[in-house]
Amino acid sequence: MTPLANNHISIDCVVFGFDGQHLKVLLVKRKGEDAEGKYNDRKLPGSLIYQDENLDEAAGRVLSELTGIKEVPLVQFKAFGSKDRTSNERDVVWLERAQSVRVERIVTIAYFAIVKMDAPQLRTLRRENAEWVCVEEVGTLAFDHNLIIEEALKAIRREADNNRALLFDLLPKKFTAAQLRVLNEIVFGKKLDVRNFHKKLSQLPYVVALEEKQKGVAHRAARFYRFDKKAYNNVR
Amino acid sequence: MTPLANNHISIDCVVFGFDGQHLKVLLVKRKGEDAEGKYNDRKLPGSLIYQDENLDEAAGRVLSELTGIKEVPLVQFKAFGSKDRTSNERDVVWLERAQSVRVERIVTIAYFAIVKMDAPQLRTLRRENAEWVCVEEVGTLAFDHNLIIEEALKAIRREADNNRALLFDLLPKKFTAAQLRVLNEIVFGKKLDVRNFHKKLSQLPYVVALEEKQKGVAHRAARFYRFDKKAYNNVR
């Protein structure tokens, strides 16, 4: 067994995806048994770090081991070290069994990633272990993972405020105006007027309208757009 | 003795000040003896965390214990956990003596603070333990503290890019145009044209020219300015 650096430092990964309507987060399934019987719940992909790996290395390894996906750019955004993060007995028992260590206080270093849900790297996702869940529907997660997701969202909002290109990393290569608007609404937490949004969009030199339209949809087929990174960097 | 959470997690604080000409960082003096004899060097104010404190609490406690200053808003910006951060024998020996623990690998959670060097909270600075050093003149510090300062500078640059008000936290309440220009040059790492800078300054509604000028200076007395936070929030 690979030696642990120690049983006090872990990594957690918050991977966000957007399916065109909802912001989703990648969670792993957790099974266990406690005083109240068997349970099935969820947690972020996360684990303790090994002796021979740096934090960034550990983040990539943990995500790949638990979900099957690789080569996703992970960004460290915050350490969580509240003394109460291991106050839930179920979490401690589960982790002690999973890792065969005595668990005391754990500081976790959290990373986020944003991915295109149709990207090739995601094809290796192991659906028996991991699943995409709407951010508003995650329910109660293990440890302080609800808090970590909340803070990851804040970090992404700050980043996107500074660098709009980030939002386009969540969209497919060809996207509709409605998809871009909904994503903006979710990330910045406020409704946008459809007409104003369309007007603004037509003024952005880095959002390029394509000839192509949606196919096989019940409603009126919407035009596709693409993000022009060069044009974005020019106006930035 | 207060029980340690464990000997693997520490806090380091990067406190920046600006003396009107140079960006300075607050360092603590370190004395010790190793194979090559006695040494005197410097490190960031930092220490291991206690069992009964959260990370933010630990940051405030550590800074106050080591430097004497209190009530400085500290912002967590990055965790440093390279497996090589305790590869320098001197650092390990020093820490094991100072804390009476066996030191293995340590992950440190780094915080930054920016202060006005003439602020009342700084009057309690214990100069026998801690000193202000120009950022360009820190030399080789303990552990990976040079890297931590570098990353703190990057974090501040990102923050200031997003929120210009932050730079004014480093300036005295009354400052000259030259001080503001030099601070901008240091933080963003590029020289600014004096004339253009003055022109820009006169167009900023949140930098207000005062009647008052410098006194007792050899050169032509410069006008003082103040930062108007309300006006800044209005144009933001």
XYZ file of C-alpha atoms in Angstrom:
472
model
C 0.000 0.000 0.000
C 1.282 3.488 -0.840
C 2.302 5.195 2.410
C 0.119 8.109 3.420
C 1.790 11.475 4.024
C -0.247 11.358 7.198
C -3.869 11.004 8.086
C -4.499 14.705 8.496
C -4.379 16.151 5.011
C -6.749 15.405 2.173
C -7.739 16.707 -1.233
C -11.273 17.302 -2.473
C -12.227 18.039 -6.069
C -15.261 20.010 -7.211
C -15.787 19.340 -10.922
C -18.484 21.447 -12.559
C -20.245 20.709 -15.821
C -23.163 22.361 -17.635
C -25.708 20.289 -19.566
C -27.277 23.262 -21.322
C -29.836 23.847 -18.580
C -28.315 22.988 -15.230
C -24.987 23.432 -13.531
C -23.876 20.022 -12.333
C -21.241 18.754 -9.949
C -19.482 15.395 -10.086
C -20.083 13.335 -6.942
C -19.006 9.860 -5.897
C -21.345 7.352 -4.330
C -20.667 6.271 -0.782
C -21.996 3.118 0.823
C -21.724 2.183 4.459
C -23.413 1.017 7.591
C -23.838 2.784 10.866
C -26.004 2.566 14.001
C -29.091 3.388 11.909
C -28.392 0.683 9.355
C -27.118 0.691 5.790
C -26.868 3.967 3.963
C -26.169 5.258 0.458
C -25.080 8.827 0.145
C -22.655 10.992 -1.770
C -19.469 12.920 -1.366
C -16.992 14.908 -3.400
C -14.186 12.921 -5.045
C -11.526 13.263 -2.362
C -8.964 11.316 -0.367
C -5.878 11.535 1.824
C -2.577 12.445 0.169
C 0.381 10.083 -0.235
C 3.878 10.644 1.071
C 5.496 10.935 -2.352
C 3.132 13.356 -4.088
C 2.660 17.104 -4.133
C -0.786 18.599 -3.628
C -1.471 19.169 -7.326
C -0.333 15.633 -8.129
C -2.552 14.248 -5.396
C -5.535 16.138 -6.779
C -5.122 14.620 -10.239
C -4.556 11.143 -8.818
C -7.539 11.250 -6.461
C -9.945 12.479 -9.138
C -8.788 9.865 -11.609
C -8.896 6.993 -9.076
C -12.382 7.826 -7.876
C -14.109 8.866 -11.078
C -12.018 7.541 -13.963
C -11.498 10.959 -15.557
C -8.021 12.304 -16.251
C -6.261 15.383 -17.591
C -8.803 17.788 -16.232
C -7.154 21.086 -15.224
C -7.670 21.416 -11.476
C -7.290 24.760 -9.715
C -6.574 24.921 -5.997
C -8.985 27.431 -4.451
C -9.193 27.016 -0.693
C -8.159 24.984 2.332
C -10.906 23.880 4.711
C -9.773 23.170 8.234
C -12.614 23.833 10.629
C -12.103 21.795 13.789
C -15.693 20.540 13.342
C -15.290 19.045 9.892
C -14.939 15.520 11.292
C -17.680 15.889 13.900
C -20.052 13.538 12.064
C -19.467 10.021 13.415
C -20.558 8.409 10.135
C -17.858 10.239 8.180
C -15.127 9.232 10.617
C -16.159 5.557 10.726
C -16.425 5.429 6.940
C -13.009 6.999 6.390
C -11.294 4.850 9.028
C -12.615 1.710 7.295
C -11.837 2.953 3.788
C -8.275 3.995 4.609
C -7.428 1.727 7.571
C -6.182 4.670 9.588
C -7.195 6.386 12.779
C -8.846 9.659 11.777
C -8.506 12.777 13.855
C -8.707 16.261 12.514
C -8.346 16.643 8.749
C -7.535 19.733 6.744
C -8.624 19.371 3.143
C -7.215 21.309 0.214
C -9.995 21.908 -2.289
C -9.650 22.140 -6.065
C -12.177 23.043 -8.710
C -12.360 22.159 -12.377
C -14.778 23.188 -15.081
C -15.315 20.865 -17.976
C -17.314 20.537 -21.148
C -19.601 17.613 -20.435
C -19.120 16.369 -24.005
C -15.290 16.521 -23.834
C -13.297 13.388 -24.770
C -11.697 13.190 -21.284
C -15.128 12.564 -19.810
C -15.701 9.391 -21.805
C -13.729 7.434 -19.209
C -16.100 8.471 -16.404
C -16.939 5.389 -14.327
C -20.674 5.742 -13.895
C -20.859 2.966 -11.319
C -18.787 5.144 -8.929
C -19.494 8.696 -9.940
C -22.426 10.729 -11.197
C -23.362 14.234 -12.251
C -25.833 15.905 -9.895
C -27.550 19.288 -10.293
C -25.940 21.759 -7.931
C -29.326 22.602 -6.380
C -30.109 18.930 -5.784
C -27.011 17.560 -4.090
C -28.737 17.096 -0.718
C -26.639 16.549 2.401
C -23.146 15.391 1.539
C -20.409 13.848 3.661
C -18.118 16.023 5.837
C -18.352 19.749 4.944
C -18.696 19.013 1.229
C -21.809 21.189 0.855
C -19.789 24.134 2.134
C -16.890 23.276 -0.180
C -19.216 23.308 -3.229
C -20.658 26.662 -2.113
C -17.173 28.148 -1.814
C -16.135 26.641 -5.167
C -19.086 28.440 -6.757
C -17.949 31.700 -5.192
C -14.423 31.114 -6.478
C -15.731 30.479 -9.992
C -17.897 33.599 -9.850
C -14.865 35.675 -8.832
C -12.787 34.112 -11.615
C -15.498 34.587 -14.233
C -15.956 38.192 -13.141
C -12.329 38.722 -13.997
C -12.156 36.460 -17.013
C -15.320 35.797 -19.015
C -13.520 33.182 -21.105
C -13.959 30.797 -18.195
C -17.702 30.434 -18.784
C -17.085 29.208 -22.301
C -15.058 26.311 -20.889
C -18.357 24.976 -19.568
C -20.211 25.240 -22.864
C -20.001 22.845 -25.801
C -18.021 24.167 -28.777
C -21.278 25.126 -30.488
C -23.824 26.593 -28.100
C -27.077 28.529 -28.300
C -27.700 32.018 -26.939
C -30.147 30.511 -24.441
C -27.463 28.174 -23.086
C -25.034 31.053 -22.610
C -27.715 33.142 -20.922
C -28.783 30.367 -18.532
C -25.161 29.677 -17.618
C -24.644 33.372 -16.851
C -27.811 33.385 -14.761
C -26.641 30.397 -12.744
C -23.073 31.544 -12.195
C -23.944 35.136 -11.294
C -27.159 34.211 -9.518
C -29.566 36.578 -11.254
C -32.160 36.423 -14.037
C -31.291 38.189 -17.288
C -33.733 39.819 -19.675
C -33.822 37.702 -22.868
C -34.027 40.629 -25.277
C -31.291 42.673 -23.618
C -29.099 39.612 -23.492
C -29.503 39.028 -27.233
C -28.693 42.658 -27.936
C -25.548 42.518 -25.785
C -24.542 39.240 -27.387
C -24.629 40.711 -30.888
C -22.172 43.376 -29.721
C -19.599 40.950 -28.337
C -16.840 40.478 -30.924
C -15.818 37.162 -29.346
C -19.187 35.403 -29.600
C -19.514 34.486 -33.253
C -22.855 33.499 -34.829
C -22.653 30.375 -37.001
C -24.767 29.475 -40.016
C -25.714 26.220 -38.340
C -28.894 25.802 -36.296
C -30.199 23.199 -33.872
C -31.712 20.097 -35.431
C -34.569 17.906 -34.340
C -35.941 20.166 -31.652
C -39.639 20.639 -30.956
C -39.396 24.430 -30.612
C -38.051 26.848 -33.214
C -34.444 25.795 -33.982
C -31.973 28.156 -32.365
C -28.808 29.419 -34.005
C -25.458 28.128 -32.801
C -22.612 30.367 -31.652
C -18.940 29.740 -30.970
C -16.423 31.420 -28.686
C -13.496 33.145 -30.427
C -10.644 33.139 -27.917
C -8.358 35.293 -30.058
C -11.009 37.994 -30.408
C -11.613 37.782 -26.653
C -7.935 38.292 -25.842
C -7.845 41.273 -28.199
C -10.623 43.177 -26.456
C -9.622 42.161 -22.957
C 1.156 23.451 26.638
C -1.737 23.811 24.192
C -2.129 20.533 22.288
C -1.217 20.697 18.617
C -3.810 19.605 16.081
C -0.930 17.573 14.718
C 2.556 18.310 13.513
C 1.633 18.405 9.852
C -0.368 21.575 9.367
C 0.864 25.107 9.800
C -0.130 28.677 9.026
C 2.081 31.331 7.454
C 1.230 35.022 7.231
C 2.469 37.448 4.581
C 1.831 40.990 5.824
C 2.550 43.713 3.284
C 3.119 47.386 4.017
C 4.154 50.342 1.855
C 6.449 53.060 3.190
C 5.814 55.477 0.320
C 8.694 54.114 -1.750
C 9.010 50.382 -1.179
C 6.702 47.448 -0.716
C 7.681 45.743 2.528
C 6.928 42.413 4.109
C 6.867 41.633 7.816
C 9.404 38.936 8.755
C 10.385 37.374 12.054
C 13.969 36.844 13.095
C 15.166 33.293 13.522
C 18.214 32.263 15.515
C 19.706 28.815 15.638
C 22.759 26.657 15.379
C 23.538 23.964 12.887
C 26.566 22.055 11.573
C 28.005 25.282 10.164
C 27.665 27.150 13.470
C 25.312 29.832 14.712
C 23.047 31.546 12.251
C 20.616 34.466 12.132
C 18.062 34.464 9.383
C 14.445 35.250 8.769
C 11.118 33.621 8.110
C 7.478 34.494 7.699
C 5.421 34.676 10.882
C 4.058 31.136 10.959
C 3.520 28.164 13.223
C 1.681 24.863 13.683
C -2.043 25.002 14.457
C -3.614 23.987 17.774
C -6.258 21.331 18.272
C -8.976 23.745 19.356
C -8.701 26.423 16.697
C -9.940 26.851 13.150
C -7.549 27.940 10.409
C -8.594 31.604 10.462
C -8.309 31.674 14.256
C -4.873 30.086 14.085
C -3.734 32.714 11.568
C -4.693 35.584 13.870
C -3.148 33.883 16.889
C 0.135 33.033 15.171
C 0.605 36.541 13.761
C -0.142 38.164 17.092
C 2.117 35.793 19.083
C 5.075 36.230 16.781
C 4.885 39.914 15.914
C 2.677 41.571 18.525
C 0.189 42.921 15.991
C -3.510 42.155 16.229
C -6.779 42.757 14.410
C -5.220 42.719 10.978
C -7.632 41.264 8.395
C -5.970 38.115 7.077
C -7.075 36.512 3.817
C -6.355 32.851 3.105
C -4.895 32.613 -0.399
C -3.141 29.285 -0.934
C -2.010 26.016 0.606
C 1.610 24.999 0.062
C 2.280 21.302 0.345
C 5.221 20.384 -1.845
C 6.854 17.223 -0.535
C 10.176 19.118 -0.638
C 9.205 21.986 1.628
C 10.936 20.390 4.626
C 13.985 19.238 2.699
C 16.288 21.782 4.342
C 17.791 20.149 7.434
C 18.188 23.494 9.212
C 14.453 24.200 8.999
C 13.527 20.793 10.372
C 15.995 20.950 13.280
C 14.872 24.467 14.146
C 11.197 23.571 14.114
C 11.660 20.363 16.095
C 13.469 22.348 18.833
C 11.005 25.242 18.779
C 7.929 23.011 18.984
C 9.288 19.869 20.683
C 7.736 17.662 18.013
C 9.015 15.313 15.395
C 8.605 17.066 12.046
C 7.767 15.198 8.887
C 5.939 16.656 5.975
C 4.074 19.915 6.628
C 1.337 21.533 4.591
C 1.071 25.229 5.329
C -1.996 27.354 4.735
C -0.878 30.850 3.729
C -2.664 34.113 4.487
C -1.929 37.622 3.324
C -2.741 40.971 4.876
C -2.172 44.480 3.643
C -1.800 47.235 6.187
C -1.159 50.927 6.433
C 2.264 51.117 8.081
C 1.086 54.079 10.167
C -2.075 52.319 11.398
C -2.740 52.166 15.173
C -2.709 48.323 15.167
C 0.937 48.416 14.153
C 2.041 50.307 17.239
C 2.198 47.029 19.166
C 4.737 45.542 16.710
C 7.515 43.875 18.718
C 10.592 45.096 16.920
C 12.895 42.720 18.779
C 11.133 39.778 17.049
C 9.811 41.167 13.800
C 10.885 43.663 11.174
C 9.773 45.179 7.886
C 11.969 44.180 4.960
C 11.787 45.437 1.362
C 10.249 42.734 -0.798
C 13.244 42.826 -3.166
C 15.688 42.432 -0.275
C 14.356 39.519 1.725
C 17.224 37.181 0.762
C 16.860 33.463 1.354
C 14.168 32.693 3.870
C 13.342 29.525 5.810
C 11.321 26.702 4.216
C 9.600 27.773 0.971
C 8.820 31.235 2.340
C 10.326 33.005 -0.689
C 7.857 31.144 -2.891
C 4.986 31.956 -0.529
C 5.772 35.700 -0.735
C 5.930 35.474 -4.532
C 2.528 33.782 -4.663
C 1.095 36.295 -2.175
C 2.172 39.073 -4.530
C 0.413 37.340 -7.393
C -2.731 36.955 -5.274
C -2.666 40.659 -4.408
C -2.165 41.594 -8.048
C -5.195 39.508 -9.016
C -7.241 41.054 -6.212
C -6.165 44.595 -7.068
C -6.944 43.982 -10.716
C -10.484 43.253 -9.677
C -10.760 45.797 -6.902
C -8.581 48.911 -7.033
C -9.706 49.918 -3.543
C -7.269 47.348 -2.206
C -4.230 49.443 -3.149
C -5.500 52.315 -1.029
C -5.418 50.043 2.012
C -1.634 50.168 1.701
C -1.413 53.957 1.498
C -1.617 56.425 4.384
C -4.915 58.351 4.594
C -3.243 61.308 2.899
C -0.917 60.319 0.100
C 0.858 61.953 -2.824
C 0.373 61.135 -6.502
C 3.945 59.831 -6.597
C 3.226 57.365 -3.792
C 0.153 56.039 -5.593
C 2.092 55.762 -8.834
C 5.033 53.926 -7.267
C 2.671 51.526 -5.496
C 0.935 50.781 -8.810
C 4.305 50.237 -10.454
C 5.363 47.767 -7.767
C 2.128 45.817 -7.607
C 1.623 45.543 -11.358
C 5.334 45.250 -12.117
C 5.665 47.961 -14.776
C 6.858 51.585 -14.959
C 4.198 54.233 -15.529
C 4.640 57.492 -17.385
C 4.473 60.321 -14.805
C 2.497 62.728 -16.962
C -0.037 60.174 -18.160
C -0.490 58.990 -14.620
C -1.276 62.514 -13.414
C -3.757 62.972 -16.218
C -5.512 59.698 -15.399
C -5.527 60.550 -11.717
C -7.357 63.825 -12.307
C -10.125 61.860 -14.042
C -10.693 59.399 -11.204
C -13.711 60.536 -9.180
C -12.532 58.547 -6.156
C -9.091 60.112 -5.771
C -9.747 63.507 -4.264
C -7.138 66.292 -4.271
C -6.748 68.043 -0.893
C -5.704 71.630 -0.218
C -2.899 70.357 1.988
C 0.644 69.831 0.725
C 3.729 68.072 2.062
C 5.763 69.979 4.645
C 9.497 70.106 5.292
C 10.578 68.343 2.133
C 13.705 69.312 0.175
C 11.967 69.089 -3.210
C 8.851 70.968 -4.307
C 6.062 70.087 -1.859
C 3.579 67.672 -3.422
C -0.168 67.869 -2.993
C -1.939 65.300 -0.847
C -4.836 63.171 -2.071
C -7.350 60.987 -0.272
C -9.317 57.935 -1.357
C -13.108 58.341 -1.434
C -14.539 54.854 -0.913
C -18.158 55.931 -1.517
C -17.259 57.477 -4.865
C -15.296 54.334 -5.745
C -18.259 52.053 -5.004
C -20.483 54.298 -7.120
C -18.378 53.987 -10.253
C -17.517 50.335 -9.745
